[in-house]
């Protein structure tokens, strides 16, 4: 049985496992087509977008990690400056939206809604709506020939839905521009 993901604790374990033995030396006669680790990593990456697991246990752990990061960032001067810029940004611009979350916004508030919003279900709906091929781009760096990279990418991402993009229903991120005249004077 071929699993969509390897049985590692974290997907990056796959990369670390092979990077340690793969890149200690240079092999001049191998390219992306002959490097199963490169293709394997690319295929795992493609599966993240085509068929994400959305395991509820991992979602709960990620909410806690996001909450910890948010708490750490609240004392960061750089993060505070970013929030000042967001505060004076035109409200119609997506840059003005809050760009991080915490346990309150990602777990507690959805559960308190009437009817309660299950985060797992909301994530699946968000993924189906936004993670479609027309919204995506891929950049790869390799000494392999472009044709080989193209074949590898097409194979790895062939199952990503081709649905029509719904990304711009709320307007393009900078359709109005991030700052209006008032916002610039508030700075």
mmCIF file with all atom_site columns, C-alpha atoms in Angstrom:
data_model
loop_
_atom_site.group_PDB
_atom_site.id
_atom_site.type_symbol
_atom_site.label_atom_id
_atom_site.label_alt_id
_atom_site.label_comp_id
_atom_site.label_asym_id
_atom_site.label_entity_id
_atom_site.label_seq_id
_atom_site.pdbx_PDB_ins_code
_atom_site.Cartn_x
_atom_site.Cartn_y
_atom_site.Cartn_z
_atom_site.occupancy
_atom_site.B_iso_or_equiv
_atom_site.pdbx_formal_charge
_atom_site.auth_seq_id
_atom_site.auth_comp_id
_atom_site.auth_asym_id
_atom_site.auth_atom_id
_atom_site.pdbx_PDB_model_num
ATOM 1   C CA . UNK A 1 1   ? 0.000   0.000  0.000   1.00 0.00 ? 1   UNK A CA 1
ATOM 2   C CA . UNK A 1 2   ? 1.378   3.387  -0.966  1.00 0.00 ? 2   UNK A CA 1
ATOM 3   C CA . UNK A 1 3   ? 0.698   6.007  1.684   1.00 0.00 ? 3   UNK A CA 1
ATOM 4   C CA . UNK A 1 4   ? 0.377   9.642  0.606   1.00 0.00 ? 4   UNK A CA 1
ATOM 5   C CA . UNK A 1 5   ? 2.875   10.618 3.328   1.00 0.00 ? 5   UNK A CA 1
ATOM 6   C CA . UNK A 1 6   ? 5.804   8.720  4.817   1.00 0.00 ? 6   UNK A CA 1
ATOM 7   C CA . UNK A 1 7   ? 5.497   7.495  8.380   1.00 0.00 ? 7   UNK A CA 1
ATOM 8   C CA . UNK A 1 8   ? 7.733   10.144 9.923   1.00 0.00 ? 8   UNK A CA 1
ATOM 9   C CA . UNK A 1 9   ? 6.836   12.223 12.979  1.00 0.00 ? 9   UNK A CA 1
ATOM 10  C CA . UNK A 1 10  ? 7.218   15.347 10.845  1.00 0.00 ? 10  UNK A CA 1
ATOM 11  C CA . UNK A 1 11  ? 7.437   15.617 7.043   1.00 0.00 ? 11  UNK A CA 1
ATOM 12  C CA . UNK A 1 12  ? 10.748  17.448 7.369   1.00 0.00 ? 12  UNK A CA 1
ATOM 13  C CA . UNK A 1 13  ? 12.204  14.253 8.927   1.00 0.00 ? 13  UNK A CA 1
ATOM 14  C CA . UNK A 1 14  ? 12.112  12.822 5.406   1.00 0.00 ? 14  UNK A CA 1
ATOM 15  C CA . UNK A 1 15  ? 14.221  15.694 4.114   1.00 0.00 ? 15  UNK A CA 1
ATOM 16  C CA . UNK A 1 16  ? 16.678  15.529 7.013   1.00 0.00 ? 16  UNK A CA 1
ATOM 17  C CA . UNK A 1 17  ? 16.955  11.764 6.755   1.00 0.00 ? 17  UNK A CA 1
ATOM 18  C CA . UNK A 1 18  ? 18.053  11.899 3.147   1.00 0.00 ? 18  UNK A CA 1
ATOM 19  C CA . UNK A 1 19  ? 19.911  15.221 3.156   1.00 0.00 ? 19  UNK A CA 1
ATOM 20  C CA . UNK A 1 20  ? 22.433  13.983 5.706   1.00 0.00 ? 20  UNK A CA 1
ATOM 21  C CA . UNK A 1 21  ? 23.612  11.110 3.519   1.00 0.00 ? 21  UNK A CA 1
ATOM 22  C CA . UNK A 1 22  ? 22.808  12.546 0.099   1.00 0.00 ? 22  UNK A CA 1
ATOM 23  C CA . UNK A 1 23  ? 24.694  15.814 0.077   1.00 0.00 ? 23  UNK A CA 1
ATOM 24  C CA . UNK A 1 24  ? 27.995  14.869 1.701   1.00 0.00 ? 24  UNK A CA 1
ATOM 25  C CA . UNK A 1 25  ? 29.454  14.565 -1.752  1.00 0.00 ? 25  UNK A CA 1
ATOM 26  C CA . UNK A 1 26  ? 28.676  15.682 -5.277  1.00 0.00 ? 26  UNK A CA 1
ATOM 27  C CA . UNK A 1 27  ? 27.458  13.184 -7.811  1.00 0.00 ? 27  UNK A CA 1
ATOM 28  C CA . UNK A 1 28  ? 27.925  14.753 -11.221 1.00 0.00 ? 28  UNK A CA 1
ATOM 29  C CA . UNK A 1 29  ? 25.972  12.164 -13.204 1.00 0.00 ? 29  UNK A CA 1
ATOM 30  C CA . UNK A 1 30  ? 22.659  12.416 -11.352 1.00 0.00 ? 30  UNK A CA 1
ATOM 31  C CA . UNK A 1 31  ? 19.802  14.815 -11.953 1.00 0.00 ? 31  UNK A CA 1
ATOM 32  C CA . UNK A 1 32  ? 16.273  15.199 -10.622 1.00 0.00 ? 32  UNK A CA 1
ATOM 33  C CA . UNK A 1 33  ? 15.066  12.249 -12.665 1.00 0.00 ? 33  UNK A CA 1
ATOM 34  C CA . UNK A 1 34  ? 17.701  10.002 -11.092 1.00 0.00 ? 34  UNK A CA 1
ATOM 35  C CA . UNK A 1 35  ? 17.443  11.356 -7.559  1.00 0.00 ? 35  UNK A CA 1
ATOM 36  C CA . UNK A 1 36  ? 14.628  9.472  -5.833  1.00 0.00 ? 36  UNK A CA 1
ATOM 37  C CA . UNK A 1 37  ? 14.998  11.650 -2.744  1.00 0.00 ? 37  UNK A CA 1
ATOM 38  C CA . UNK A 1 38  ? 14.375  14.840 -4.739  1.00 0.00 ? 38  UNK A CA 1
ATOM 39  C CA . UNK A 1 39  ? 11.374  13.335 -6.468  1.00 0.00 ? 39  UNK A CA 1
ATOM 40  C CA . UNK A 1 40  ? 10.174  11.782 -3.212  1.00 0.00 ? 40  UNK A CA 1
ATOM 41  C CA . UNK A 1 41  ? 10.316  15.111 -1.424  1.00 0.00 ? 41  UNK A CA 1
ATOM 42  C CA . UNK A 1 42  ? 8.547   16.800 -4.334  1.00 0.00 ? 42  UNK A CA 1
ATOM 43  C CA . UNK A 1 43  ? 5.818   14.143 -4.324  1.00 0.00 ? 43  UNK A CA 1
ATOM 44  C CA . UNK A 1 44  ? 5.275   14.542 -0.563  1.00 0.00 ? 44  UNK A CA 1
ATOM 45  C CA . UNK A 1 45  ? 5.092   18.315 -1.034  1.00 0.00 ? 45  UNK A CA 1
ATOM 46  C CA . UNK A 1 46  ? 2.538   17.858 -3.825  1.00 0.00 ? 46  UNK A CA 1
ATOM 47  C CA . UNK A 1 47  ? 0.411   15.623 -1.589  1.00 0.00 ? 47  UNK A CA 1
ATOM 48  C CA . UNK A 1 48  ? 0.213   18.401 1.005   1.00 0.00 ? 48  UNK A CA 1
ATOM 49  C CA . UNK A 1 49  ? -1.802  20.417 -1.516  1.00 0.00 ? 49  UNK A CA 1
ATOM 50  C CA . UNK A 1 50  ? -3.696  17.622 -3.259  1.00 0.00 ? 50  UNK A CA 1
ATOM 51  C CA . UNK A 1 51  ? -4.812  15.629 -0.204  1.00 0.00 ? 51  UNK A CA 1
ATOM 52  C CA . UNK A 1 52  ? -3.928  17.229 3.124   1.00 0.00 ? 52  UNK A CA 1
ATOM 53  C CA . UNK A 1 53  ? -4.546  15.036 6.142   1.00 0.00 ? 53  UNK A CA 1
ATOM 54  C CA . UNK A 1 54  ? -6.042  17.664 8.464   1.00 0.00 ? 54  UNK A CA 1
ATOM 55  C CA . UNK A 1 55  ? -5.630  15.253 11.355  1.00 0.00 ? 55  UNK A CA 1
ATOM 56  C CA . UNK A 1 56  ? -7.587  16.762 14.297  1.00 0.00 ? 56  UNK A CA 1
ATOM 57  C CA . UNK A 1 57  ? -4.779  15.856 16.737  1.00 0.00 ? 57  UNK A CA 1
ATOM 58  C CA . UNK A 1 58  ? -2.225  17.705 14.627  1.00 0.00 ? 58  UNK A CA 1
ATOM 59  C CA . UNK A 1 59  ? -4.597  20.663 14.244  1.00 0.00 ? 59  UNK A CA 1
ATOM 60  C CA . UNK A 1 60  ? -4.896  20.910 18.036  1.00 0.00 ? 60  UNK A CA 1
ATOM 61  C CA . UNK A 1 61  ? -1.094  20.801 18.389  1.00 0.00 ? 61  UNK A CA 1
ATOM 62  C CA . UNK A 1 62  ? -0.675  23.451 15.699  1.00 0.00 ? 62  UNK A CA 1
ATOM 63  C CA . UNK A 1 63  ? -3.176  25.755 17.432  1.00 0.00 ? 63  UNK A CA 1
ATOM 64  C CA . UNK A 1 64  ? -1.052  25.513 20.593  1.00 0.00 ? 64  UNK A CA 1
ATOM 65  C CA . UNK A 1 65  ? 2.123   26.236 18.597  1.00 0.00 ? 65  UNK A CA 1
ATOM 66  C CA . UNK A 1 66  ? 0.476   29.273 16.962  1.00 0.00 ? 66  UNK A CA 1
ATOM 67  C CA . UNK A 1 67  ? -0.701  30.463 20.382  1.00 0.00 ? 67  UNK A CA 1
ATOM 68  C CA . UNK A 1 68  ? 2.856   30.208 21.753  1.00 0.00 ? 68  UNK A CA 1
ATOM 69  C CA . UNK A 1 69  ? 4.248   32.093 18.753  1.00 0.00 ? 69  UNK A CA 1
ATOM 70  C CA . UNK A 1 70  ? 1.622   34.821 19.141  1.00 0.00 ? 70  UNK A CA 1
ATOM 71  C CA . UNK A 1 71  ? 2.486   35.221 22.836  1.00 0.00 ? 71  UNK A CA 1
ATOM 72  C CA . UNK A 1 72  ? 6.195   35.485 21.972  1.00 0.00 ? 72  UNK A CA 1
ATOM 73  C CA . UNK A 1 73  ? 5.555   38.031 19.208  1.00 0.00 ? 73  UNK A CA 1
ATOM 74  C CA . UNK A 1 74  ? 3.495   40.364 21.401  1.00 0.00 ? 74  UNK A CA 1
ATOM 75  C CA . UNK A 1 75  ? 6.707   41.714 22.947  1.00 0.00 ? 75  UNK A CA 1
ATOM 76  C CA . UNK A 1 76  ? 8.554   42.029 19.620  1.00 0.00 ? 76  UNK A CA 1
ATOM 77  C CA . UNK A 1 77  ? 9.146   45.593 18.466  1.00 0.00 ? 77  UNK A CA 1
ATOM 78  C CA . UNK A 1 78  ? 9.122   44.432 14.838  1.00 0.00 ? 78  UNK A CA 1
ATOM 79  C CA . UNK A 1 79  ? 5.700   42.826 15.305  1.00 0.00 ? 79  UNK A CA 1
ATOM 80  C CA . UNK A 1 80  ? 4.404   45.956 17.030  1.00 0.00 ? 80  UNK A CA 1
ATOM 81  C CA . UNK A 1 81  ? 5.597   48.098 14.112  1.00 0.00 ? 81  UNK A CA 1
ATOM 82  C CA . UNK A 1 82  ? 3.845   45.742 11.710  1.00 0.00 ? 82  UNK A CA 1
ATOM 83  C CA . UNK A 1 83  ? 0.620   46.128 13.690  1.00 0.00 ? 83  UNK A CA 1
ATOM 84  C CA . UNK A 1 84  ? 0.958   49.953 13.512  1.00 0.00 ? 84  UNK A CA 1
ATOM 85  C CA . UNK A 1 85  ? 1.249   49.715 9.721   1.00 0.00 ? 85  UNK A CA 1
ATOM 86  C CA . UNK A 1 86  ? -1.786  47.439 9.611   1.00 0.00 ? 86  UNK A CA 1
ATOM 87  C CA . UNK A 1 87  ? -3.760  49.858 11.792  1.00 0.00 ? 87  UNK A CA 1
ATOM 88  C CA . UNK A 1 88  ? -3.319  52.721 9.302   1.00 0.00 ? 88  UNK A CA 1
ATOM 89  C CA . UNK A 1 89  ? -3.865  50.582 6.219   1.00 0.00 ? 89  UNK A CA 1
ATOM 90  C CA . UNK A 1 90  ? -7.079  51.058 4.234   1.00 0.00 ? 90  UNK A CA 1
ATOM 91  C CA . UNK A 1 91  ? -9.707  48.732 5.748   1.00 0.00 ? 91  UNK A CA 1
ATOM 92  C CA . UNK A 1 92  ? -10.524 47.265 2.316   1.00 0.00 ? 92  UNK A CA 1
ATOM 93  C CA . UNK A 1 93  ? -6.985  45.971 1.881   1.00 0.00 ? 93  UNK A CA 1
ATOM 94  C CA . UNK A 1 94  ? -6.196  42.443 3.055   1.00 0.00 ? 94  UNK A CA 1
ATOM 95  C CA . UNK A 1 95  ? -2.918  43.718 4.540   1.00 0.00 ? 95  UNK A CA 1
ATOM 96  C CA . UNK A 1 96  ? -5.037  45.424 7.235   1.00 0.00 ? 96  UNK A CA 1
ATOM 97  C CA . UNK A 1 97  ? -6.323  42.086 8.494   1.00 0.00 ? 97  UNK A CA 1
ATOM 98  C CA . UNK A 1 98  ? -4.808  40.477 11.552  1.00 0.00 ? 98  UNK A CA 1
ATOM 99  C CA . UNK A 1 99  ? -2.114  38.144 10.253  1.00 0.00 ? 99  UNK A CA 1
ATOM 100 C CA . UNK A 1 100 ? -1.715  35.676 13.083  1.00 0.00 ? 100 UNK A CA 1
ATOM 101 C CA . UNK A 1 101 ? -3.923  33.901 15.545  1.00 0.00 ? 101 UNK A CA 1
ATOM 102 C CA . UNK A 1 102 ? -4.018  32.406 19.004  1.00 0.00 ? 102 UNK A CA 1
ATOM 103 C CA . UNK A 1 103 ? -5.978  29.769 20.886  1.00 0.00 ? 103 UNK A CA 1
ATOM 104 C CA . UNK A 1 104 ? -8.786  32.279 21.433  1.00 0.00 ? 104 UNK A CA 1
ATOM 105 C CA . UNK A 1 105 ? -9.269  33.055 17.743  1.00 0.00 ? 105 UNK A CA 1
ATOM 106 C CA . UNK A 1 106 ? -8.510  29.595 16.372  1.00 0.00 ? 106 UNK A CA 1
ATOM 107 C CA . UNK A 1 107 ? -10.158 27.305 18.921  1.00 0.00 ? 107 UNK A CA 1
ATOM 108 C CA . UNK A 1 108 ? -12.244 29.065 21.558  1.00 0.00 ? 108 UNK A CA 1
ATOM 109 C CA . UNK A 1 109 ? -14.137 31.623 19.430  1.00 0.00 ? 109 UNK A CA 1
ATOM 110 C CA . UNK A 1 110 ? -15.166 29.107 16.735  1.00 0.00 ? 110 UNK A CA 1
ATOM 111 C CA . UNK A 1 111 ? -16.376 26.660 19.412  1.00 0.00 ? 111 UNK A CA 1
ATOM 112 C CA . UNK A 1 112 ? -18.423 29.427 21.098  1.00 0.00 ? 112 UNK A CA 1
ATOM 113 C CA . UNK A 1 113 ? -20.298 30.364 17.903  1.00 0.00 ? 113 UNK A CA 1
ATOM 114 C CA . UNK A 1 114 ? -23.899 29.378 17.440  1.00 0.00 ? 114 UNK A CA 1
ATOM 115 C CA . UNK A 1 115 ? -23.876 26.877 15.876  1.00 0.00 ? 115 UNK A CA 1
ATOM 116 C CA . UNK A 1 116 ? -20.319 25.916 16.855  1.00 0.00 ? 116 UNK A CA 1
ATOM 117 C CA . UNK A 1 117 ? -17.803 25.987 14.036  1.00 0.00 ? 117 UNK A CA 1
ATOM 118 C CA . UNK A 1 118 ? -15.606 22.916 13.884  1.00 0.00 ? 118 UNK A CA 1
ATOM 119 C CA . UNK A 1 119 ? -12.096 24.090 12.987  1.00 0.00 ? 119 UNK A CA 1
ATOM 120 C CA . UNK A 1 120 ? -11.367 20.853 11.132  1.00 0.00 ? 120 UNK A CA 1
ATOM 121 C CA . UNK A 1 121 ? -14.397 21.384 8.864   1.00 0.00 ? 121 UNK A CA 1
ATOM 122 C CA . UNK A 1 122 ? -13.554 25.063 8.318   1.00 0.00 ? 122 UNK A CA 1
ATOM 123 C CA . UNK A 1 123 ? -9.983  24.185 7.335   1.00 0.00 ? 123 UNK A CA 1
ATOM 124 C CA . UNK A 1 124 ? -11.183 21.646 4.785   1.00 0.00 ? 124 UNK A CA 1
ATOM 125 C CA . UNK A 1 125 ? -13.606 24.182 3.284   1.00 0.00 ? 125 UNK A CA 1
ATOM 126 C CA . UNK A 1 126 ? -10.894 26.880 3.159   1.00 0.00 ? 126 UNK A CA 1
ATOM 127 C CA . UNK A 1 127 ? -8.506  24.444 1.482   1.00 0.00 ? 127 UNK A CA 1
ATOM 128 C CA . UNK A 1 128 ? -11.085 23.403 -1.119  1.00 0.00 ? 128 UNK A CA 1
ATOM 129 C CA . UNK A 1 129 ? -11.833 27.030 -1.896  1.00 0.00 ? 129 UNK A CA 1
ATOM 130 C CA . UNK A 1 130 ? -8.330  28.484 -2.098  1.00 0.00 ? 130 UNK A CA 1
ATOM 131 C CA . UNK A 1 131 ? -5.806  25.678 -2.680  1.00 0.00 ? 131 UNK A CA 1
ATOM 132 C CA . UNK A 1 132 ? -6.499  25.153 -6.363  1.00 0.00 ? 132 UNK A CA 1
ATOM 133 C CA . UNK A 1 133 ? -4.008  25.097 -9.216  1.00 0.00 ? 133 UNK A CA 1
ATOM 134 C CA . UNK A 1 134 ? -4.877  28.549 -10.635 1.00 0.00 ? 134 UNK A CA 1
ATOM 135 C CA . UNK A 1 135 ? -3.874  30.118 -7.291  1.00 0.00 ? 135 UNK A CA 1
ATOM 136 C CA . UNK A 1 136 ? -0.532  28.342 -7.041  1.00 0.00 ? 136 UNK A CA 1
ATOM 137 C CA . UNK A 1 137 ? 3.027   28.727 -8.276  1.00 0.00 ? 137 UNK A CA 1
ATOM 138 C CA . UNK A 1 138 ? 6.045   26.505 -7.753  1.00 0.00 ? 138 UNK A CA 1
ATOM 139 C CA . UNK A 1 139 ? 9.736   27.376 -7.792  1.00 0.00 ? 139 UNK A CA 1
ATOM 140 C CA . UNK A 1 140 ? 12.407  24.662 -7.859  1.00 0.00 ? 140 UNK A CA 1
ATOM 141 C CA . UNK A 1 141 ? 16.162  24.978 -7.821  1.00 0.00 ? 141 UNK A CA 1
ATOM 142 C CA . UNK A 1 142 ? 18.146  22.122 -9.267  1.00 0.00 ? 142 UNK A CA 1
ATOM 143 C CA . UNK A 1 143 ? 20.961  21.449 -11.707 1.00 0.00 ? 143 UNK A CA 1
ATOM 144 C CA . UNK A 1 144 ? 18.570  19.115 -13.551 1.00 0.00 ? 144 UNK A CA 1
ATOM 145 C CA . UNK A 1 145 ? 17.399  20.004 -17.057 1.00 0.00 ? 145 UNK A CA 1
ATOM 146 C CA . UNK A 1 146 ? 14.258  22.126 -17.192 1.00 0.00 ? 146 UNK A CA 1
ATOM 147 C CA . UNK A 1 147 ? 12.346  19.375 -19.014 1.00 0.00 ? 147 UNK A CA 1
ATOM 148 C CA . UNK A 1 148 ? 13.105  16.894 -16.213 1.00 0.00 ? 148 UNK A CA 1
ATOM 149 C CA . UNK A 1 149 ? 12.011  19.386 -13.558 1.00 0.00 ? 149 UNK A CA 1
ATOM 150 C CA . UNK A 1 150 ? 8.810   20.099 -15.452 1.00 0.00 ? 150 UNK A CA 1
ATOM 151 C CA . UNK A 1 151 ? 7.982   16.369 -15.678 1.00 0.00 ? 151 UNK A CA 1
ATOM 152 C CA . UNK A 1 152 ? 8.725   15.883 -11.966 1.00 0.00 ? 152 UNK A CA 1
ATOM 153 C CA . UNK A 1 153 ? 6.526   18.859 -10.992 1.00 0.00 ? 153 UNK A CA 1
ATOM 154 C CA . UNK A 1 154 ? 3.661   17.786 -13.256 1.00 0.00 ? 154 UNK A CA 1
ATOM 155 C CA . UNK A 1 155 ? 3.751   14.293 -11.771 1.00 0.00 ? 155 UNK A CA 1
ATOM 156 C CA . UNK A 1 156 ? 3.953   15.516 -8.154  1.00 0.00 ? 156 UNK A CA 1
ATOM 157 C CA . UNK A 1 157 ? 1.156   18.086 -8.489  1.00 0.00 ? 157 UNK A CA 1
ATOM 158 C CA . UNK A 1 158 ? -1.154  16.327 -10.958 1.00 0.00 ? 158 UNK A CA 1
ATOM 159 C CA . UNK A 1 159 ? -3.805  15.718 -8.278  1.00 0.00 ? 159 UNK A CA 1
ATOM 160 C CA . UNK A 1 160 ? -4.087  19.356 -7.134  1.00 0.00 ? 160 UNK A CA 1
ATOM 161 C CA . UNK A 1 161 ? -7.653  20.426 -7.972  1.00 0.00 ? 161 UNK A CA 1
ATOM 162 C CA . UNK A 1 162 ? -7.999  22.509 -11.135 1.00 0.00 ? 162 UNK A CA 1
ATOM 163 C CA . UNK A 1 163 ? -11.162 24.279 -9.943  1.00 0.00 ? 163 UNK A CA 1
ATOM 164 C CA . UNK A 1 164 ? -11.671 27.886 -10.904 1.00 0.00 ? 164 UNK A CA 1
ATOM 165 C CA . UNK A 1 165 ? -9.997  30.336 -8.572  1.00 0.00 ? 165 UNK A CA 1
ATOM 166 C CA . UNK A 1 166 ? -12.246 31.920 -5.962  1.00 0.00 ? 166 UNK A CA 1
ATOM 167 C CA . UNK A 1 167 ? -9.388  33.854 -4.407  1.00 0.00 ? 167 UNK A CA 1
ATOM 168 C CA . UNK A 1 168 ? -10.492 37.272 -5.606  1.00 0.00 ? 168 UNK A CA 1
ATOM 169 C CA . UNK A 1 169 ? -14.113 37.191 -4.424  1.00 0.00 ? 169 UNK A CA 1
ATOM 170 C CA . UNK A 1 170 ? -13.179 39.569 -1.612  1.00 0.00 ? 170 UNK A CA 1
ATOM 171 C CA . UNK A 1 171 ? -11.044 41.677 -3.931  1.00 0.00 ? 171 UNK A CA 1
ATOM 172 C CA . UNK A 1 172 ? -7.368  41.582 -4.745  1.00 0.00 ? 172 UNK A CA 1
ATOM 173 C CA . UNK A 1 173 ? -5.082  42.226 -1.761  1.00 0.00 ? 173 UNK A CA 1
ATOM 174 C CA . UNK A 1 174 ? -3.978  45.661 -2.944  1.00 0.00 ? 174 UNK A CA 1
ATOM 175 C CA . UNK A 1 175 ? -6.902  46.527 -5.195  1.00 0.00 ? 175 UNK A CA 1
ATOM 176 C CA . UNK A 1 176 ? -7.398  49.838 -3.383  1.00 0.00 ? 176 UNK A CA 1
ATOM 177 C CA . UNK A 1 177 ? -3.814  50.199 -2.239  1.00 0.00 ? 177 UNK A CA 1
ATOM 178 C CA . UNK A 1 178 ? -2.683  49.630 1.319   1.00 0.00 ? 178 UNK A CA 1
ATOM 179 C CA . UNK A 1 179 ? -2.765  53.304 2.376   1.00 0.00 ? 179 UNK A CA 1
ATOM 180 C CA . UNK A 1 180 ? -5.263  56.050 1.762   1.00 0.00 ? 180 UNK A CA 1
ATOM 181 C CA . UNK A 1 181 ? -4.513  59.733 2.282   1.00 0.00 ? 181 UNK A CA 1
ATOM 182 C CA . UNK A 1 182 ? -5.710  59.654 5.902   1.00 0.00 ? 182 UNK A CA 1
ATOM 183 C CA . UNK A 1 183 ? -3.591  56.599 6.730   1.00 0.00 ? 183 UNK A CA 1
ATOM 184 C CA . UNK A 1 184 ? -0.424  58.235 5.443   1.00 0.00 ? 184 UNK A CA 1
ATOM 185 C CA . UNK A 1 185 ? -0.999  61.277 7.636   1.00 0.00 ? 185 UNK A CA 1
ATOM 186 C CA . UNK A 1 186 ? -1.633  59.056 10.663  1.00 0.00 ? 186 UNK A CA 1
ATOM 187 C CA . UNK A 1 187 ? 1.902   57.711 10.373  1.00 0.00 ? 187 UNK A CA 1
#
